[in-house]
PDB file of C-alpha atoms in Angstrom:
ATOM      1  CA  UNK A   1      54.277  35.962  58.863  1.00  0.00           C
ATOM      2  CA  UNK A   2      51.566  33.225  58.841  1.00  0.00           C
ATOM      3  CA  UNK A   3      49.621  33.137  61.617  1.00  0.00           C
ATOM      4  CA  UNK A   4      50.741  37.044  62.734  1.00  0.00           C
ATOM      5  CA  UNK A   5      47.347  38.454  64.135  1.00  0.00           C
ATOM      6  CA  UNK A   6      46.546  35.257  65.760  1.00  0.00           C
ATOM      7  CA  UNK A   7      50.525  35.361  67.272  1.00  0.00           C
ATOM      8  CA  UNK A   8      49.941  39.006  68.273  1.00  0.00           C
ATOM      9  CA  UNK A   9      46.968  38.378  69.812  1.00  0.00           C
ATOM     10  CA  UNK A  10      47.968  35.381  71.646  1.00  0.00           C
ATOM     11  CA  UNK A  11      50.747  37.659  72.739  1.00  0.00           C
ATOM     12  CA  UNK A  12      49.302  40.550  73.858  1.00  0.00           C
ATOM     13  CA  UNK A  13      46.116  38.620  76.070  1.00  0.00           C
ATOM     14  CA  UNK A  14      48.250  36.110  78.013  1.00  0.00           C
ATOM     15  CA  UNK A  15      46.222  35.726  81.082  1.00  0.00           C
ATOM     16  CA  UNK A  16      43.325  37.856  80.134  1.00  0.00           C
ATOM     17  CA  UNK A  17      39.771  36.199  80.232  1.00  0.00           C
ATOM     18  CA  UNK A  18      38.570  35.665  76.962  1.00  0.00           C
ATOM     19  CA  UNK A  19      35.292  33.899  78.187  1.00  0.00           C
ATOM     20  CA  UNK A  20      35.973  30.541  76.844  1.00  0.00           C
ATOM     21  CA  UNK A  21      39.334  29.258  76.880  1.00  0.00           C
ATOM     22  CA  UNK A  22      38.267  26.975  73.756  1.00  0.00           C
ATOM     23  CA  UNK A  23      38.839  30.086  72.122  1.00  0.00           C
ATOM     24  CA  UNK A  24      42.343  30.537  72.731  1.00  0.00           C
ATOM     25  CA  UNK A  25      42.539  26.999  71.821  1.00  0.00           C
ATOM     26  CA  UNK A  26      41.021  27.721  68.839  1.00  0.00           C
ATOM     27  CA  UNK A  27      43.355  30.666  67.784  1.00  0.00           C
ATOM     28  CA  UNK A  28      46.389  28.790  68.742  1.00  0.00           C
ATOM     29  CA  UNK A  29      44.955  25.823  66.295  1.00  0.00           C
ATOM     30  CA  UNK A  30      45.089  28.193  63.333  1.00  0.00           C
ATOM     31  CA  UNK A  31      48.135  29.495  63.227  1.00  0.00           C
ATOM     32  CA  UNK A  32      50.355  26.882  61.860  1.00  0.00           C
ATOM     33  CA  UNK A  33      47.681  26.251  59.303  1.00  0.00           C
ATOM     34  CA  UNK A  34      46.658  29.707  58.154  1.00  0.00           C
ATOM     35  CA  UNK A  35      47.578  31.124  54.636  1.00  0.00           C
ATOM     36  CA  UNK A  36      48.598  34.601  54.093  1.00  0.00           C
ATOM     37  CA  UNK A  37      45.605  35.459  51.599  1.00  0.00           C
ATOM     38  CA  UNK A  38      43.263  34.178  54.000  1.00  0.00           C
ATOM     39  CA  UNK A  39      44.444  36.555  56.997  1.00  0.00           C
ATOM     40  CA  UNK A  40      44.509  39.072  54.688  1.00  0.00           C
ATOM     41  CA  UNK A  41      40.850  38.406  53.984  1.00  0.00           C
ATOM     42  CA  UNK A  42      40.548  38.391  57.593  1.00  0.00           C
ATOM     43  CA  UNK A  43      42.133  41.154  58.275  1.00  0.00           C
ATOM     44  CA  UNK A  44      40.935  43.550  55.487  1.00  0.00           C
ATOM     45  CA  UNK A  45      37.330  42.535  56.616  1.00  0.00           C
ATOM     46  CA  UNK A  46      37.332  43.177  60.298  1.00  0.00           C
ATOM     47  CA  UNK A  47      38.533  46.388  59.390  1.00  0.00           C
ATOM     48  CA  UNK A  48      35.401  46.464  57.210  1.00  0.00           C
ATOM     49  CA  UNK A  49      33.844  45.751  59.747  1.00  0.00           C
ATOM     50  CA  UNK A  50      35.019  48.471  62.295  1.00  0.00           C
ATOM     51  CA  UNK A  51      34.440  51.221  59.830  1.00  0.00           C
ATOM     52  CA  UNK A  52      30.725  49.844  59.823  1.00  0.00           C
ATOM     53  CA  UNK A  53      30.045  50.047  63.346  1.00  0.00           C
ATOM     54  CA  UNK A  54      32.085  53.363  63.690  1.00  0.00           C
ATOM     55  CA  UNK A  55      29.803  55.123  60.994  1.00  0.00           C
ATOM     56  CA  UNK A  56      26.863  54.619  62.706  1.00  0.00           C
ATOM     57  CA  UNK A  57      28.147  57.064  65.400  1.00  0.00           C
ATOM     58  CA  UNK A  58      26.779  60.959  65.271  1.00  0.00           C
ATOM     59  CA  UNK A  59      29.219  63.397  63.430  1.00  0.00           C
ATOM     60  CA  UNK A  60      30.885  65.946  65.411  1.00  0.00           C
ATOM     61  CA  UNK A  61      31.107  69.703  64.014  1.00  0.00           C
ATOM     62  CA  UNK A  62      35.160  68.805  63.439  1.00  0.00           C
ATOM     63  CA  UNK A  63      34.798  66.144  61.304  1.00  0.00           C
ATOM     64  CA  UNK A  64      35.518  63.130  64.105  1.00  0.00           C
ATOM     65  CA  UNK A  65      32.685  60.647  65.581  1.00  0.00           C
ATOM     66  CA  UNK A  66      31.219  60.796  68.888  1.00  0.00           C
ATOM     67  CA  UNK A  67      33.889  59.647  71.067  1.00  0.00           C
ATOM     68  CA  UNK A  68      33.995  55.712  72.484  1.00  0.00           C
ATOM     69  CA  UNK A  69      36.496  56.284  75.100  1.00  0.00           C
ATOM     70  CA  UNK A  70      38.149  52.740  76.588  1.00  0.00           C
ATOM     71  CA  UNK A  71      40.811  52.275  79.172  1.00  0.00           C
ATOM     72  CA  UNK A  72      43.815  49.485  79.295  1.00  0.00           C
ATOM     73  CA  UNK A  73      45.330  50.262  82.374  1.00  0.00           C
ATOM     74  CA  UNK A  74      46.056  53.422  82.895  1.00  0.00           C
ATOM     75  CA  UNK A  75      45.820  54.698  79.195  1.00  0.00           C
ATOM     76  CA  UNK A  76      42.442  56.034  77.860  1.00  0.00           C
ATOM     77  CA  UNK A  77      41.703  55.100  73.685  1.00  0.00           C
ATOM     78  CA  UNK A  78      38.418  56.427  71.808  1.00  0.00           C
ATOM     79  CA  UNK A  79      38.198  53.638  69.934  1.00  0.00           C
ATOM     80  CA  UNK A  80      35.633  55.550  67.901  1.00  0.00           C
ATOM     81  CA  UNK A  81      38.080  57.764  66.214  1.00  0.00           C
ATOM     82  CA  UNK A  82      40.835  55.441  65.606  1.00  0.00           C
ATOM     83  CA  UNK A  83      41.204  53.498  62.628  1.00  0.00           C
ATOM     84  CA  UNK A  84      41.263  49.718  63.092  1.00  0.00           C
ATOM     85  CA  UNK A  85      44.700  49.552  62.258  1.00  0.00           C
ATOM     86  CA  UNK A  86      45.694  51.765  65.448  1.00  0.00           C
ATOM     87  CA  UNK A  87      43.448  50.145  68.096  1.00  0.00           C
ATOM     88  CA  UNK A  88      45.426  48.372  70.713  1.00  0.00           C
ATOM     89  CA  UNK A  89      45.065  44.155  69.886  1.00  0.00           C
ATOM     90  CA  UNK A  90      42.559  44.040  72.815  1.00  0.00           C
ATOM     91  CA  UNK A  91      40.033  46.213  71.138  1.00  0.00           C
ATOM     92  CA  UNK A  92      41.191  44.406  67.765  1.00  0.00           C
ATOM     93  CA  UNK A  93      39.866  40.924  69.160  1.00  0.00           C
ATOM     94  CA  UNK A  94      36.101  40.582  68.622  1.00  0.00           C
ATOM     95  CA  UNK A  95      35.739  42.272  65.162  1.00  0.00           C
ATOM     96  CA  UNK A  96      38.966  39.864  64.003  1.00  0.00           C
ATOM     97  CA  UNK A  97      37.087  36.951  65.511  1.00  0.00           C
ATOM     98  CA  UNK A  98      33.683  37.912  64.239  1.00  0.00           C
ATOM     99  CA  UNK A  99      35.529  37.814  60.806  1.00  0.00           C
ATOM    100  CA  UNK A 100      37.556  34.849  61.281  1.00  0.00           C
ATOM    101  CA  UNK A 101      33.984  33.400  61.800  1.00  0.00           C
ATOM    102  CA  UNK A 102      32.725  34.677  58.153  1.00  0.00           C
ATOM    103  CA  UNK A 103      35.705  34.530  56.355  1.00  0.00           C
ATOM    104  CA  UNK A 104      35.707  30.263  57.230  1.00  0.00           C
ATOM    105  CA  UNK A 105      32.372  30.168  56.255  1.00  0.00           C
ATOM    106  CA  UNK A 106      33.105  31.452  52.673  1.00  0.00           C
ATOM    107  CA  UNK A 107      36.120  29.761  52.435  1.00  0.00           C
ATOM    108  CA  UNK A 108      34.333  26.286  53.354  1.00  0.00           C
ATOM    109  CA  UNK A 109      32.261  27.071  50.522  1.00  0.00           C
ATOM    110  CA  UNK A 110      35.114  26.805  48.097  1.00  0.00           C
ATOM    111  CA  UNK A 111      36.350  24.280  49.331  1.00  0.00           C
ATOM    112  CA  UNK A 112      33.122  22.062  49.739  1.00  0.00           C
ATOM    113  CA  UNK A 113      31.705  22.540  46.603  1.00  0.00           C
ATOM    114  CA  UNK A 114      33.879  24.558  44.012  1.00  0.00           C
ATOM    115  CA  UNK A 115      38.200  23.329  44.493  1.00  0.00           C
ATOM    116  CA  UNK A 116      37.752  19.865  42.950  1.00  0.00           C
ATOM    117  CA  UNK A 117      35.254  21.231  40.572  1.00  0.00           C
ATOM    118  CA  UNK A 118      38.453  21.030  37.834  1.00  0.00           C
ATOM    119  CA  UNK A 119      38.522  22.089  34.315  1.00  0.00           C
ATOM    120  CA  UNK A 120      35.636  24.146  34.523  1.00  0.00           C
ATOM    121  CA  UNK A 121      36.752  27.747  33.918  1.00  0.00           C
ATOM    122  CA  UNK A 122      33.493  29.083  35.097  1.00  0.00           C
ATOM    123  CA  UNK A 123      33.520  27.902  38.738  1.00  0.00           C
ATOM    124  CA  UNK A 124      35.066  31.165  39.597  1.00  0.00           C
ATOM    125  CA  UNK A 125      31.499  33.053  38.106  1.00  0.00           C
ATOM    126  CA  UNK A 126      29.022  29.992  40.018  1.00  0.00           C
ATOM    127  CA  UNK A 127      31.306  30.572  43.497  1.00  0.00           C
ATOM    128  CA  UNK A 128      30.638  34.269  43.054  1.00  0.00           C
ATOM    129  CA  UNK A 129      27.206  33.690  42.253  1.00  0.00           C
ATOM    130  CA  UNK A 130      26.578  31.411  45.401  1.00  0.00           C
ATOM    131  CA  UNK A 131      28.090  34.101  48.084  1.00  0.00           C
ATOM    132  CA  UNK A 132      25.355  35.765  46.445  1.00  0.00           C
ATOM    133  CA  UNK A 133      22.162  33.810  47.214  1.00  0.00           C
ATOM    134  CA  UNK A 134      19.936  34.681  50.631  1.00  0.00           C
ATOM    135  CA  UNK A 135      20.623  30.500  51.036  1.00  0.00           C
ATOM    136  CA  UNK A 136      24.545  31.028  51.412  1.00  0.00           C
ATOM    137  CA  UNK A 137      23.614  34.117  53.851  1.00  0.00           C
ATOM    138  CA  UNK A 138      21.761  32.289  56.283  1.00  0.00           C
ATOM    139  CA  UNK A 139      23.495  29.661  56.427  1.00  0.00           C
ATOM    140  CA  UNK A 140      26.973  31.476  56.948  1.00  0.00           C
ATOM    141  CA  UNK A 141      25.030  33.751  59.727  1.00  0.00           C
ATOM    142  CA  UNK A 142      24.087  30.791  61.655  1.00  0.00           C
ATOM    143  CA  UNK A 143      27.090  29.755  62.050  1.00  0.00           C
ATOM    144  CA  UNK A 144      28.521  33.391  62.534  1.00  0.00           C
ATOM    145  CA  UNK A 145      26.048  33.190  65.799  1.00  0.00           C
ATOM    146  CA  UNK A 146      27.181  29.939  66.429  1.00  0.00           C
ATOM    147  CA  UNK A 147      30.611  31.462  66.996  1.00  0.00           C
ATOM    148  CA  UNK A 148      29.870  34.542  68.766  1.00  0.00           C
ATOM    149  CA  UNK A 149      28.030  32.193  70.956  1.00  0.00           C
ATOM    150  CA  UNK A 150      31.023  30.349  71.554  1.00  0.00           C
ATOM    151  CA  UNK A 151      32.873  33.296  72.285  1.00  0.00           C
ATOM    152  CA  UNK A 152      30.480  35.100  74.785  1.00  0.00           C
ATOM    153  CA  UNK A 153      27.581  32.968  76.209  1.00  0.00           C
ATOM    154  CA  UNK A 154      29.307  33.565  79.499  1.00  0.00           C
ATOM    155  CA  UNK A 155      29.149  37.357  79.847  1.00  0.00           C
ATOM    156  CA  UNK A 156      26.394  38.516  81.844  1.00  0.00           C
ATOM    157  CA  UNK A 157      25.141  41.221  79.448  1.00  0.00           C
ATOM    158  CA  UNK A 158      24.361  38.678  76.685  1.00  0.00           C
ATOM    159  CA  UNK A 159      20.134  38.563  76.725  1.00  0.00           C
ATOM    160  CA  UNK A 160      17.862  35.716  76.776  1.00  0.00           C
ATOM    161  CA  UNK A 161      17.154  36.108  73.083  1.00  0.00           C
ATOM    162  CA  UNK A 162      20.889  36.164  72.014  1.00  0.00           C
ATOM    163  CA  UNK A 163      21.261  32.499  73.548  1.00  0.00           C
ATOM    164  CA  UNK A 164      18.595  30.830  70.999  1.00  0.00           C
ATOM    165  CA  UNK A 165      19.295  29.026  67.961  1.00  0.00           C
ATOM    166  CA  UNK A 166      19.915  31.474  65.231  1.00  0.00           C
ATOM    167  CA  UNK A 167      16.440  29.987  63.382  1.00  0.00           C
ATOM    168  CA  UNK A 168      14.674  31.783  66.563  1.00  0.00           C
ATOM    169  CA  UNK A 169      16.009  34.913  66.455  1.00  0.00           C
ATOM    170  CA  UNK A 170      14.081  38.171  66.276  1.00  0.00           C
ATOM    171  CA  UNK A 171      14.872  39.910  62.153  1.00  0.00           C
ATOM    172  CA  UNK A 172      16.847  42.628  64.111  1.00  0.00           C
ATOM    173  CA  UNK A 173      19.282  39.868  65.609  1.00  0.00           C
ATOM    174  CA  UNK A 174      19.714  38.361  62.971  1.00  0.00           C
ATOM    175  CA  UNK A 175      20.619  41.066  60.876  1.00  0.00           C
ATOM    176  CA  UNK A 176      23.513  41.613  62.881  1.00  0.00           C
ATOM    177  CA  UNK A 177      24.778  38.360  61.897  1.00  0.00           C
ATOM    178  CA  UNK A 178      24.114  39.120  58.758  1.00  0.00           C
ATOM    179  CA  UNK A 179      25.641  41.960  58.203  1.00  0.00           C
ATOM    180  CA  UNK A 180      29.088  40.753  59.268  1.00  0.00           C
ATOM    181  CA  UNK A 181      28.504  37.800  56.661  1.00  0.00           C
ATOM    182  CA  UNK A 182      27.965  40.806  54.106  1.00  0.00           C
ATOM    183  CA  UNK A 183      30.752  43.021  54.716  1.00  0.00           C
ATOM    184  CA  UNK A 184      32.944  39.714  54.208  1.00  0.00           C
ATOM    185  CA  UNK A 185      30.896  38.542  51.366  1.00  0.00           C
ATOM    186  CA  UNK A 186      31.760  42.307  49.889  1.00  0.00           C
ATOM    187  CA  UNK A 187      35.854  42.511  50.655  1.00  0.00           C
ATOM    188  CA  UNK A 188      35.822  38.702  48.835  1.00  0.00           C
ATOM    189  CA  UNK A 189      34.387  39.848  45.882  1.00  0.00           C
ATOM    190  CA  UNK A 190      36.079  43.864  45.795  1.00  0.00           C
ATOM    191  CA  UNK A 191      39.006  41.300  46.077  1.00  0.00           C
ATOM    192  CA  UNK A 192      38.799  38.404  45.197  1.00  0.00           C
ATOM    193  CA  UNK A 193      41.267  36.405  47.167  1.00  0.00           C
ATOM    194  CA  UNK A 194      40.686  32.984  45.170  1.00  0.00           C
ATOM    195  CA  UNK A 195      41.101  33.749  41.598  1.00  0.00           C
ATOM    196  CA  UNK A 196      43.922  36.572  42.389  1.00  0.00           C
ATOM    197  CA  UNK A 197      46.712  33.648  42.214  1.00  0.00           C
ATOM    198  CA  UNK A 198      45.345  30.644  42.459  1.00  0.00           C
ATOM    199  CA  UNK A 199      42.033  28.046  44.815  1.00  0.00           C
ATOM    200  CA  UNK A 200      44.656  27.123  47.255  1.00  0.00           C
ATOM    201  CA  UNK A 201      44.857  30.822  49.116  1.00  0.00           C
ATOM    202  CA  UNK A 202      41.588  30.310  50.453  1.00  0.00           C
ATOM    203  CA  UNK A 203      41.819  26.510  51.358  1.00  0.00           C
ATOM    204  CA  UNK A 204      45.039  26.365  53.138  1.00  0.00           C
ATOM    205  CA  UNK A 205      43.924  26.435  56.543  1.00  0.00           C
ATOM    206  CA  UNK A 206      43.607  22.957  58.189  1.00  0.00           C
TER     207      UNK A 206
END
């Protein structure tokens, strides 16, 4: 099951536009390489993520979230009130990129600075510590908008300001980047993919 979202996805968008066909180059790149602890992180933090921007929605009287209606063809989905789990692959594809994007970063800090580090039984504590600092956050935001420039400098409702280096960025664009660093920062450590059974979950991607 290596690989499965990035199969599915491949699957299911065969022939659709995805803006920059680097990107399905990209996808098909990782899925050989992939580890299942690491799509899990994926996984269990784009979900984080969809929960996040669903929340911000007003509350109807019944309990449900101001409806986000989308069509595929000729079926209708509120993506607002389905759980992430239940939205068709399509609608799955930016927050499991955006993700993808902040998981790597996180897991190229392990494996840059902390898997070699051997014998030391507190590298787990200074890893931990490091996803903490505002120095790990900016960096792992600039290149989370290096990605989702990758991904969608081509669509016409991307602004001006969106298409500058991440150091030029207004504080409210870059806290968008930030945020998804966070939420994957957050489902690491609630986690804790690396220490659970072993350094290699998070390193074996190629």
């Amino acid at each position: 099951n290596e690989g499965k979202w990035r199969r599915n996805l491949l699957a299911e968008l065969d022939g659709e536009d995805f803006g920059d066909h680097e990107l399905a180059e990209d996808m098909e790149k990782d899925i050989n390489g992939v580890s299942h602890e690491l799509e899990t992180f994926e996984i269990s933090t784009a979900t984080q993520l969809h929960e996040m921007w669903r929340s911000k929605r007003a509350s109807l009287p019944d309990g449900r979230f101001e409806p986000r209606i989308k069509r595929i063809g000729d079926r209708e989905y509120d993506i607002a009130n389905l759980e992430f789990k239940d939205l068709p692959d399509y609608f799955k594809l930016e927050n499991l990129l955006a993700a993808h994007a902040a998981c790597d970063s996180i897991r190229r800090c392990w494996t840059s600075t902390f898997e070699n580090d051997d014998g030391d039984d507190g590298r787990q504590r200074r890893f931990r510590e490091t996803l903490k600092t505002k120095e790990f956050l900016e960096h792992a935001s600039t290149e989370q908008h290096i990605a989702w420039l990758k991904r969608n400098k081509n669509h016409a409702w991307v602004t001006e300001e969106q298409q500058l280096p991440y150091a030029q960025l207004s504080e409210a664009e870059k806290q968008k980047d930030r945020d998804i660093v966070l939420a994957a920062i957050d489902v690491y450590l609630d986690h804790d993919f690396v220490s659970a059974s072993g350094s290699e979950n998070l390193s074996a991607v190629s």
